[in-house]
Amino acid sequence: AQSVTQLDSQVPVFEEAPVELRCNYSSSVSVYLFWYVQYPNQGLQLLLKYLSGSTLVESINGFEAEFNKSQTSFHLRKPSVHISDTAEYFCAGGVTGGSQGNLIFGKGTKLSVKP
Amino acid sequence: NAGVTQTPKFQVLKTGQSMTLQCAQDMNHEYMSWYRQDPGMGLRLIHYSVGAGITDQGEVPNGYNVSRSTTEDFPLRLLSAAPSQTSVYFCASSSGSAGGNTIYFGEGSWLTVV
């Protein structure tokens, strides 16, 4: 079955500390992988995506994720978080087969940055 | 830039009532879809469309109907609302498959069924 698993439902961290949000995908999920961020009471915004090429992808606000095929992982990292990074983060994979334009989502990780 | 627009943003329904959540996109995208978001469940696909006149079921289609008469609009209908349909609903669109194209989401519609 196609699945995307986010291993932590909540991650509390202090401001300026590093953070890693973990994501694993089943091998049947397409190797198109995404991280979306959802701020309170808002919709989802694309943070970064991996389609092909370099396995390390970066966002404009300091997050990065590395595609690891052997470990079927796409963990999201940031070396120093800010209060404004408090949000829920969703890992998602492009669906192989006929369901074009759709994603399989993980259950989300709530990142809480404390001062 | 309007992007993906959903209405209403908030709605309270009584069990058994019907309603339609509206979704419109102005990016000329072929692909549109509806997801529901429940605490601890992530987003689950309800229905999707790969173009005008074409719709198909997602992971959790029961209790919902859709139609796609134009490229721009993709309404989601609840024929007889149930408390289990209390959720946040997101409409999304993309110009192509999830493999090569970004999916854009609306701001969400918060639905409560009492």
PDB file of C-alpha atoms in Angstrom:
ATOM      1  CA  ALA A   1       0.000   0.000   0.000  1.00  0.00           C
ATOM      2  CA  GLN A   2       1.104   3.519  -0.684  1.00  0.00           C
ATOM      3  CA  SER A   3       1.928   5.432   2.473  1.00  0.00           C
ATOM      4  CA  VAL A   4       3.862   8.331   3.893  1.00  0.00           C
ATOM      5  CA  THR A   5       4.787   8.121   7.557  1.00  0.00           C
ATOM      6  CA  GLN A   6       5.743  11.005   9.781  1.00  0.00           C
ATOM      7  CA  LEU A   7       7.330   9.511  12.824  1.00  0.00           C
ATOM      8  CA  ASP A   8       6.654  12.328  15.281  1.00  0.00           C
ATOM      9  CA  SER A   9       3.276  13.930  15.860  1.00  0.00           C
ATOM     10  CA  GLN A  10       4.740  16.759  17.945  1.00  0.00           C
ATOM     11  CA  VAL A  11       8.222  18.231  18.170  1.00  0.00           C
ATOM     12  CA  PRO A  12       8.913  20.870  20.819  1.00  0.00           C
ATOM     13  CA  VAL A  13      12.177  22.759  20.458  1.00  0.00           C
ATOM     14  CA  PHE A  14      13.773  25.923  21.805  1.00  0.00           C
ATOM     15  CA  GLU A  15      14.426  28.903  19.595  1.00  0.00           C
ATOM     16  CA  GLU A  16      17.753  28.801  17.707  1.00  0.00           C
ATOM     17  CA  ALA A  17      18.076  25.052  18.249  1.00  0.00           C
ATOM     18  CA  PRO A  18      18.326  22.645  15.287  1.00  0.00           C
ATOM     19  CA  VAL A  19      15.343  20.509  14.348  1.00  0.00           C
ATOM     20  CA  GLU A  20      14.663  17.429  12.241  1.00  0.00           C
ATOM     21  CA  LEU A  21      11.168  16.341  11.224  1.00  0.00           C
ATOM     22  CA  ARG A  22      11.189  12.770  10.040  1.00  0.00           C
ATOM     23  CA  CYS A  23       9.355  11.354   7.048  1.00  0.00           C
ATOM     24  CA  ASN A  24       9.461   7.909   5.480  1.00  0.00           C
ATOM     25  CA  TYR A  25       7.632   6.778   2.392  1.00  0.00           C
ATOM     26  CA  SER A  26       6.661   3.388   1.059  1.00  0.00           C
ATOM     27  CA  SER A  27       8.548   2.223  -1.984  1.00  0.00           C
ATOM     28  CA  SER A  28       5.286   2.170  -3.961  1.00  0.00           C
ATOM     29  CA  VAL A  29       4.913   5.928  -3.607  1.00  0.00           C
ATOM     30  CA  SER A  30       6.352   7.928  -6.433  1.00  0.00           C
ATOM     31  CA  VAL A  31       9.755   9.434  -5.768  1.00  0.00           C
ATOM     32  CA  TYR A  32       8.215  12.870  -6.045  1.00  0.00           C
ATOM     33  CA  LEU A  33       8.230  14.122  -2.465  1.00  0.00           C
ATOM     34  CA  PHE A  34       7.038  17.303  -0.865  1.00  0.00           C
ATOM     35  CA  TRP A  35       6.975  19.145   2.410  1.00  0.00           C
ATOM     36  CA  TYR A  36       4.057  21.472   3.075  1.00  0.00           C
ATOM     37  CA  VAL A  37       3.662  23.877   5.998  1.00  0.00           C
ATOM     38  CA  GLN A  38       0.383  24.912   7.574  1.00  0.00           C
ATOM     39  CA  TYR A  39       0.250  27.906   9.884  1.00  0.00           C
ATOM     40  CA  PRO A  40      -2.674  28.115  12.320  1.00  0.00           C
ATOM     41  CA  ASN A  41      -6.047  28.524  10.602  1.00  0.00           C
ATOM     42  CA  GLN A  42      -4.486  28.713   7.164  1.00  0.00           C
ATOM     43  CA  GLY A  43      -4.161  26.500   4.128  1.00  0.00           C
ATOM     44  CA  LEU A  44      -1.117  24.480   3.128  1.00  0.00           C
ATOM     45  CA  GLN A  45       1.873  26.118   1.518  1.00  0.00           C
ATOM     46  CA  LEU A  46       4.588  24.286  -0.385  1.00  0.00           C
ATOM     47  CA  LEU A  47       7.867  24.426   1.509  1.00  0.00           C
ATOM     48  CA  LEU A  48      10.063  22.372  -0.799  1.00  0.00           C
ATOM     49  CA  LYS A  49       9.933  19.460  -3.178  1.00  0.00           C
ATOM     50  CA  TYR A  50      12.108  16.738  -4.618  1.00  0.00           C
ATOM     51  CA  LEU A  51      11.472  15.680  -8.187  1.00  0.00           C
ATOM     52  CA  SER A  52      14.841  14.501  -9.460  1.00  0.00           C
ATOM     53  CA  GLY A  53      18.504  15.462  -9.535  1.00  0.00           C
ATOM     54  CA  SER A  54      20.282  16.614  -6.404  1.00  0.00           C
ATOM     55  CA  THR A  55      19.054  14.730  -3.376  1.00  0.00           C
ATOM     56  CA  LEU A  56      19.345  17.811  -1.167  1.00  0.00           C
ATOM     57  CA  VAL A  57      16.662  20.423  -1.665  1.00  0.00           C
ATOM     58  CA  GLU A  58      16.354  23.749   0.092  1.00  0.00           C
ATOM     59  CA  SER A  59      13.627  26.256   0.810  1.00  0.00           C
ATOM     60  CA  ILE A  60      13.961  30.016   0.897  1.00  0.00           C
ATOM     61  CA  ASN A  61      13.503  30.202   4.679  1.00  0.00           C
ATOM     62  CA  GLY A  62      16.373  27.932   5.719  1.00  0.00           C
ATOM     63  CA  PHE A  63      14.744  24.502   5.689  1.00  0.00           C
ATOM     64  CA  GLU A  64      16.283  21.652   3.750  1.00  0.00           C
ATOM     65  CA  ALA A  65      15.378  18.044   3.075  1.00  0.00           C
ATOM     66  CA  GLU A  66      17.398  15.151   1.781  1.00  0.00           C
ATOM     67  CA  PHE A  67      15.995  12.386  -0.362  1.00  0.00           C
ATOM     68  CA  ASN A  68      17.470   9.062   0.741  1.00  0.00           C
ATOM     69  CA  LYS A  69      16.389   6.253  -1.535  1.00  0.00           C
ATOM     70  CA  SER A  70      18.048   3.447   0.406  1.00  0.00           C
ATOM     71  CA  GLN A  71      16.296   4.487   3.614  1.00  0.00           C
ATOM     72  CA  THR A  72      13.115   5.634   1.836  1.00  0.00           C
ATOM     73  CA  SER A  73      13.289   8.851   3.814  1.00  0.00           C
ATOM     74  CA  PHE A  74      12.824  12.555   3.184  1.00  0.00           C
ATOM     75  CA  HIS A  75      13.580  14.211   6.516  1.00  0.00           C
ATOM     76  CA  LEU A  76      13.198  17.961   6.933  1.00  0.00           C
ATOM     77  CA  ARG A  77      15.892  19.879   8.794  1.00  0.00           C
ATOM     78  CA  LYS A  78      16.687  23.394   9.888  1.00  0.00           C
ATOM     79  CA  PRO A  79      19.904  24.298  11.727  1.00  0.00           C
ATOM     80  CA  SER A  80      18.358  27.124  13.776  1.00  0.00           C
ATOM     81  CA  VAL A  81      14.613  27.580  14.218  1.00  0.00           C
ATOM     82  CA  HIS A  82      12.655  30.742  14.949  1.00  0.00           C
ATOM     83  CA  ILE A  83       9.423  31.330  16.823  1.00  0.00           C
ATOM     84  CA  SER A  84       7.791  32.012  13.461  1.00  0.00           C
ATOM     85  CA  ASP A  85       8.512  28.428  12.352  1.00  0.00           C
ATOM     86  CA  THR A  86       5.823  27.185  14.741  1.00  0.00           C
ATOM     87  CA  ALA A  87       3.380  25.375  12.477  1.00  0.00           C
ATOM     88  CA  GLU A  88       2.283  21.948  11.355  1.00  0.00           C
ATOM     89  CA  TYR A  89       4.405  20.294   8.702  1.00  0.00           C
ATOM     90  CA  PHE A  90       3.165  17.673   6.278  1.00  0.00           C
ATOM     91  CA  CYS A  91       5.253  15.322   4.214  1.00  0.00           C
ATOM     92  CA  ALA A  92       3.591  14.118   1.017  1.00  0.00           C
ATOM     93  CA  GLY A  93       4.360  11.874  -1.909  1.00  0.00           C
ATOM     94  CA  GLY A  94       3.170  11.980  -5.479  1.00  0.00           C
ATOM     95  CA  VAL A  95       0.903   9.060  -6.257  1.00  0.00           C
ATOM     96  CA  THR A  96       2.049   6.552  -8.840  1.00  0.00           C
ATOM     97  CA  GLY A  97      -0.480   5.216 -11.268  1.00  0.00           C
ATOM     98  CA  GLY A  98      -3.643   6.865 -12.468  1.00  0.00           C
ATOM     99  CA  SER A  99      -4.411   9.334  -9.663  1.00  0.00           C
ATOM    100  CA  GLN A 100      -2.721  12.207 -11.372  1.00  0.00           C
ATOM    101  CA  GLY A 101      -2.389  15.458  -9.526  1.00  0.00           C
ATOM    102  CA  ASN A 102      -2.941  13.943  -6.084  1.00  0.00           C
ATOM    103  CA  LEU A 103      -0.801  13.371  -3.069  1.00  0.00           C
ATOM    104  CA  ILE A 104      -0.528  10.889  -0.217  1.00  0.00           C
ATOM    105  CA  PHE A 105      -0.021  12.828   2.994  1.00  0.00           C
ATOM    106  CA  GLY A 106       1.585  11.932   6.261  1.00  0.00           C
ATOM    107  CA  LYS A 107      -0.384  12.671   9.416  1.00  0.00           C
ATOM    108  CA  GLY A 108       1.572  15.818  10.152  1.00  0.00           C
ATOM    109  CA  THR A 109       4.138  16.979  12.705  1.00  0.00           C
ATOM    110  CA  LYS A 110       3.403  19.953  14.915  1.00  0.00           C
ATOM    111  CA  LEU A 111       6.542  21.969  15.460  1.00  0.00           C
ATOM    112  CA  SER A 112       6.408  24.149  18.541  1.00  0.00           C
ATOM    113  CA  VAL A 113       9.266  26.608  18.959  1.00  0.00           C
ATOM    114  CA  LYS A 114       9.655  27.983  22.452  1.00  0.00           C
ATOM    115  CA  PRO A 115      11.584  31.102  23.470  1.00  0.00           C
TER     116      PRO A 115
ATOM    117  CA  ASN B   1      -3.433  36.706  -7.432  1.00  0.00           C
ATOM    118  CA  ALA B   2      -6.555  34.777  -6.422  1.00  0.00           C
ATOM    119  CA  GLY B   3      -5.207  31.241  -6.870  1.00  0.00           C
ATOM    120  CA  VAL B   4      -7.606  28.715  -5.339  1.00  0.00           C
ATOM    121  CA  THR B   5     -10.665  30.246  -3.700  1.00  0.00           C
ATOM    122  CA  GLN B   6     -12.963  28.342  -1.373  1.00  0.00           C
ATOM    123  CA  THR B   7     -16.287  29.432   0.062  1.00  0.00           C
ATOM    124  CA  PRO B   8     -17.628  29.465   2.679  1.00  0.00           C
ATOM    125  CA  LYS B   9     -14.774  29.596   5.161  1.00  0.00           C
ATOM    126  CA  PHE B  10     -16.957  28.543   8.077  1.00  0.00           C
ATOM    127  CA  GLN B  11     -20.272  26.670   8.118  1.00  0.00           C
ATOM    128  CA  VAL B  12     -22.431  24.977  10.715  1.00  0.00           C
ATOM    129  CA  LEU B  13     -24.941  22.406   9.500  1.00  0.00           C
ATOM    130  CA  LYS B  14     -27.582  20.303  11.171  1.00  0.00           C
ATOM    131  CA  THR B  15     -27.520  16.564  10.621  1.00  0.00           C
ATOM    132  CA  GLY B  16     -29.332  15.711   7.419  1.00  0.00           C
ATOM    133  CA  GLN B  17     -28.930  19.102   5.786  1.00  0.00           C
ATOM    134  CA  SER B  18     -27.277  19.463   2.422  1.00  0.00           C
ATOM    135  CA  MET B  19     -24.777  22.031   1.266  1.00  0.00           C
ATOM    136  CA  THR B  20     -22.160  22.747  -1.359  1.00  0.00           C
ATOM    137  CA  LEU B  21     -18.607  23.867  -0.774  1.00  0.00           C
ATOM    138  CA  GLN B  22     -17.471  26.001  -3.652  1.00  0.00           C
ATOM    139  CA  CYS B  23     -13.993  25.927  -5.164  1.00  0.00           C
ATOM    140  CA  ALA B  24     -12.663  28.026  -8.008  1.00  0.00           C
ATOM    141  CA  GLN B  25      -9.206  28.446  -9.474  1.00  0.00           C
ATOM    142  CA  ASP B  26      -8.020  31.053 -11.936  1.00  0.00           C
ATOM    143  CA  MET B  27      -4.798  29.356 -13.043  1.00  0.00           C
ATOM    144  CA  ASN B  28      -6.319  27.248 -15.839  1.00  0.00           C
ATOM    145  CA  HIS B  29      -5.291  24.073 -14.013  1.00  0.00           C
ATOM    146  CA  GLU B  30      -6.485  20.714 -15.281  1.00  0.00           C
ATOM    147  CA  TYR B  31      -6.265  18.873 -12.000  1.00  0.00           C
ATOM    148  CA  MET B  32      -8.474  19.702  -9.043  1.00  0.00           C
ATOM    149  CA  SER B  33      -9.175  17.779  -5.878  1.00  0.00           C
ATOM    150  CA  TRP B  34     -10.827  17.887  -2.493  1.00  0.00           C
ATOM    151  CA  TYR B  35      -9.186  16.775   0.734  1.00  0.00           C
ATOM    152  CA  ARG B  36     -10.450  16.636   4.268  1.00  0.00           C
ATOM    153  CA  GLN B  37      -8.207  17.241   7.254  1.00  0.00           C
ATOM    154  CA  ASP B  38      -8.916  15.687  10.618  1.00  0.00           C
ATOM    155  CA  PRO B  39      -6.739  15.883  13.756  1.00  0.00           C
ATOM    156  CA  GLY B  40      -3.992  13.263  13.678  1.00  0.00           C
ATOM    157  CA  MET B  41      -5.095  12.010  10.256  1.00  0.00           C
ATOM    158  CA  GLY B  42      -3.334  14.356   7.880  1.00  0.00           C
ATOM    159  CA  LEU B  43      -5.149  15.109   4.629  1.00  0.00           C
ATOM    160  CA  ARG B  44      -7.230  12.456   2.925  1.00  0.00           C
ATOM    161  CA  LEU B  45      -8.392  12.644  -0.675  1.00  0.00           C
ATOM    162  CA  ILE B  46     -12.164  12.743  -1.180  1.00  0.00           C
ATOM    163  CA  HIS B  47     -12.636  13.230  -4.932  1.00  0.00           C
ATOM    164  CA  TYR B  48     -10.523  14.506  -7.762  1.00  0.00           C
ATOM    165  CA  SER B  49     -10.816  15.603 -11.358  1.00  0.00           C
ATOM    166  CA  VAL B  50      -8.291  15.465 -14.175  1.00  0.00           C
ATOM    167  CA  GLY B  51     -10.261  17.826 -16.383  1.00  0.00           C
ATOM    168  CA  ALA B  52     -13.689  19.216 -17.174  1.00  0.00           C
ATOM    169  CA  GLY B  53     -16.276  16.449 -17.273  1.00  0.00           C
ATOM    170  CA  ILE B  54     -14.011  13.897 -15.567  1.00  0.00           C
ATOM    171  CA  THR B  55     -14.157  13.029 -11.884  1.00  0.00           C
ATOM    172  CA  ASP B  56     -13.112  10.076  -9.778  1.00  0.00           C
ATOM    173  CA  GLN B  57     -13.175   8.899  -6.191  1.00  0.00           C
ATOM    174  CA  GLY B  58     -10.354   9.240  -3.740  1.00  0.00           C
ATOM    175  CA  GLU B  59      -9.721   7.552  -0.430  1.00  0.00           C
ATOM    176  CA  VAL B  60     -12.846   8.732   1.448  1.00  0.00           C
ATOM    177  CA  PRO B  61     -15.619   9.508  -1.088  1.00  0.00           C
ATOM    178  CA  ASN B  62     -18.692   8.288   0.804  1.00  0.00           C
ATOM    179  CA  GLY B  63     -21.230  11.008   1.538  1.00  0.00           C
ATOM    180  CA  TYR B  64     -19.820  13.440  -1.015  1.00  0.00           C
ATOM    181  CA  ASN B  65     -20.556  14.223  -4.649  1.00  0.00           C
ATOM    182  CA  VAL B  66     -18.609  16.333  -7.117  1.00  0.00           C
ATOM    183  CA  SER B  67     -18.957  17.600 -10.648  1.00  0.00           C
ATOM    184  CA  ARG B  68     -16.642  19.463 -13.005  1.00  0.00           C
ATOM    185  CA  SER B  69     -18.602  21.340 -15.629  1.00  0.00           C
ATOM    186  CA  THR B  70     -15.877  23.946 -16.195  1.00  0.00           C
ATOM    187  CA  THR B  71     -12.117  24.031 -15.827  1.00  0.00           C
ATOM    188  CA  GLU B  72     -12.364  26.700 -13.147  1.00  0.00           C
ATOM    189  CA  ASP B  73     -14.921  25.232 -10.724  1.00  0.00           C
ATOM    190  CA  PHE B  74     -15.037  22.053  -8.687  1.00  0.00           C
ATOM    191  CA  PRO B  75     -17.844  22.103  -6.095  1.00  0.00           C
ATOM    192  CA  LEU B  76     -18.146  19.510  -3.342  1.00  0.00           C
ATOM    193  CA  ARG B  77     -21.662  18.525  -2.291  1.00  0.00           C
ATOM    194  CA  LEU B  78     -22.768  17.007   0.968  1.00  0.00           C
ATOM    195  CA  LEU B  79     -26.185  15.492   0.292  1.00  0.00           C
ATOM    196  CA  SER B  80     -27.130  14.601   3.871  1.00  0.00           C
ATOM    197  CA  ALA B  81     -24.622  15.899   6.384  1.00  0.00           C
ATOM    198  CA  ALA B  82     -23.496  13.672   9.254  1.00  0.00           C
ATOM    199  CA  PRO B  83     -21.461  14.550  12.365  1.00  0.00           C
ATOM    200  CA  SER B  84     -18.633  12.397  10.972  1.00  0.00           C
ATOM    201  CA  GLN B  85     -18.263  14.964   8.210  1.00  0.00           C
ATOM    202  CA  THR B  86     -17.204  17.642  10.678  1.00  0.00           C
ATOM    203  CA  SER B  87     -13.786  18.522   9.325  1.00  0.00           C
ATOM    204  CA  VAL B  88     -11.690  21.080   7.531  1.00  0.00           C
ATOM    205  CA  TYR B  89     -11.958  20.797   3.773  1.00  0.00           C
ATOM    206  CA  PHE B  90      -9.279  21.855   1.322  1.00  0.00           C
ATOM    207  CA  CYS B  91      -9.617  22.276  -2.387  1.00  0.00           C
ATOM    208  CA  ALA B  92      -6.452  21.983  -4.465  1.00  0.00           C
ATOM    209  CA  SER B  93      -5.370  22.374  -8.058  1.00  0.00           C
ATOM    210  CA  SER B  94      -2.336  21.732 -10.216  1.00  0.00           C
ATOM    211  CA  SER B  95      -1.475  22.063 -13.864  1.00  0.00           C
ATOM    212  CA  GLY B  96      -0.382  18.443 -14.180  1.00  0.00           C
ATOM    213  CA  SER B  97       0.522  15.333 -12.311  1.00  0.00           C
ATOM    214  CA  ALA B  98       1.916  15.488  -8.801  1.00  0.00           C
ATOM    215  CA  GLY B  99       5.195  14.319 -10.213  1.00  0.00           C
ATOM    216  CA  GLY B 100       6.141  17.520 -11.906  1.00  0.00           C
ATOM    217  CA  ASN B 101       3.835  20.223 -10.705  1.00  0.00           C
ATOM    218  CA  THR B 102       3.136  22.079  -7.511  1.00  0.00           C
ATOM    219  CA  ILE B 103      -0.281  21.561  -5.967  1.00  0.00           C
ATOM    220  CA  TYR B 104      -1.904  24.761  -4.773  1.00  0.00           C
ATOM    221  CA  PHE B 105      -4.334  24.684  -1.874  1.00  0.00           C
ATOM    222  CA  GLY B 106      -7.210  26.938  -0.934  1.00  0.00           C
ATOM    223  CA  GLU B 107      -7.485  28.478   2.515  1.00  0.00           C
ATOM    224  CA  GLY B 108      -9.827  25.791   3.792  1.00  0.00           C
ATOM    225  CA  SER B 109     -13.471  25.498   4.796  1.00  0.00           C
ATOM    226  CA  TRP B 110     -14.275  24.677   8.416  1.00  0.00           C
ATOM    227  CA  LEU B 111     -17.460  22.604   8.557  1.00  0.00           C
ATOM    228  CA  THR B 112     -19.258  21.584  11.749  1.00  0.00           C
ATOM    229  CA  VAL B 113     -22.206  19.196  11.644  1.00  0.00           C
ATOM    230  CA  VAL B 114     -24.323  19.157  14.788  1.00  0.00           C
TER     231      VAL B 114
END
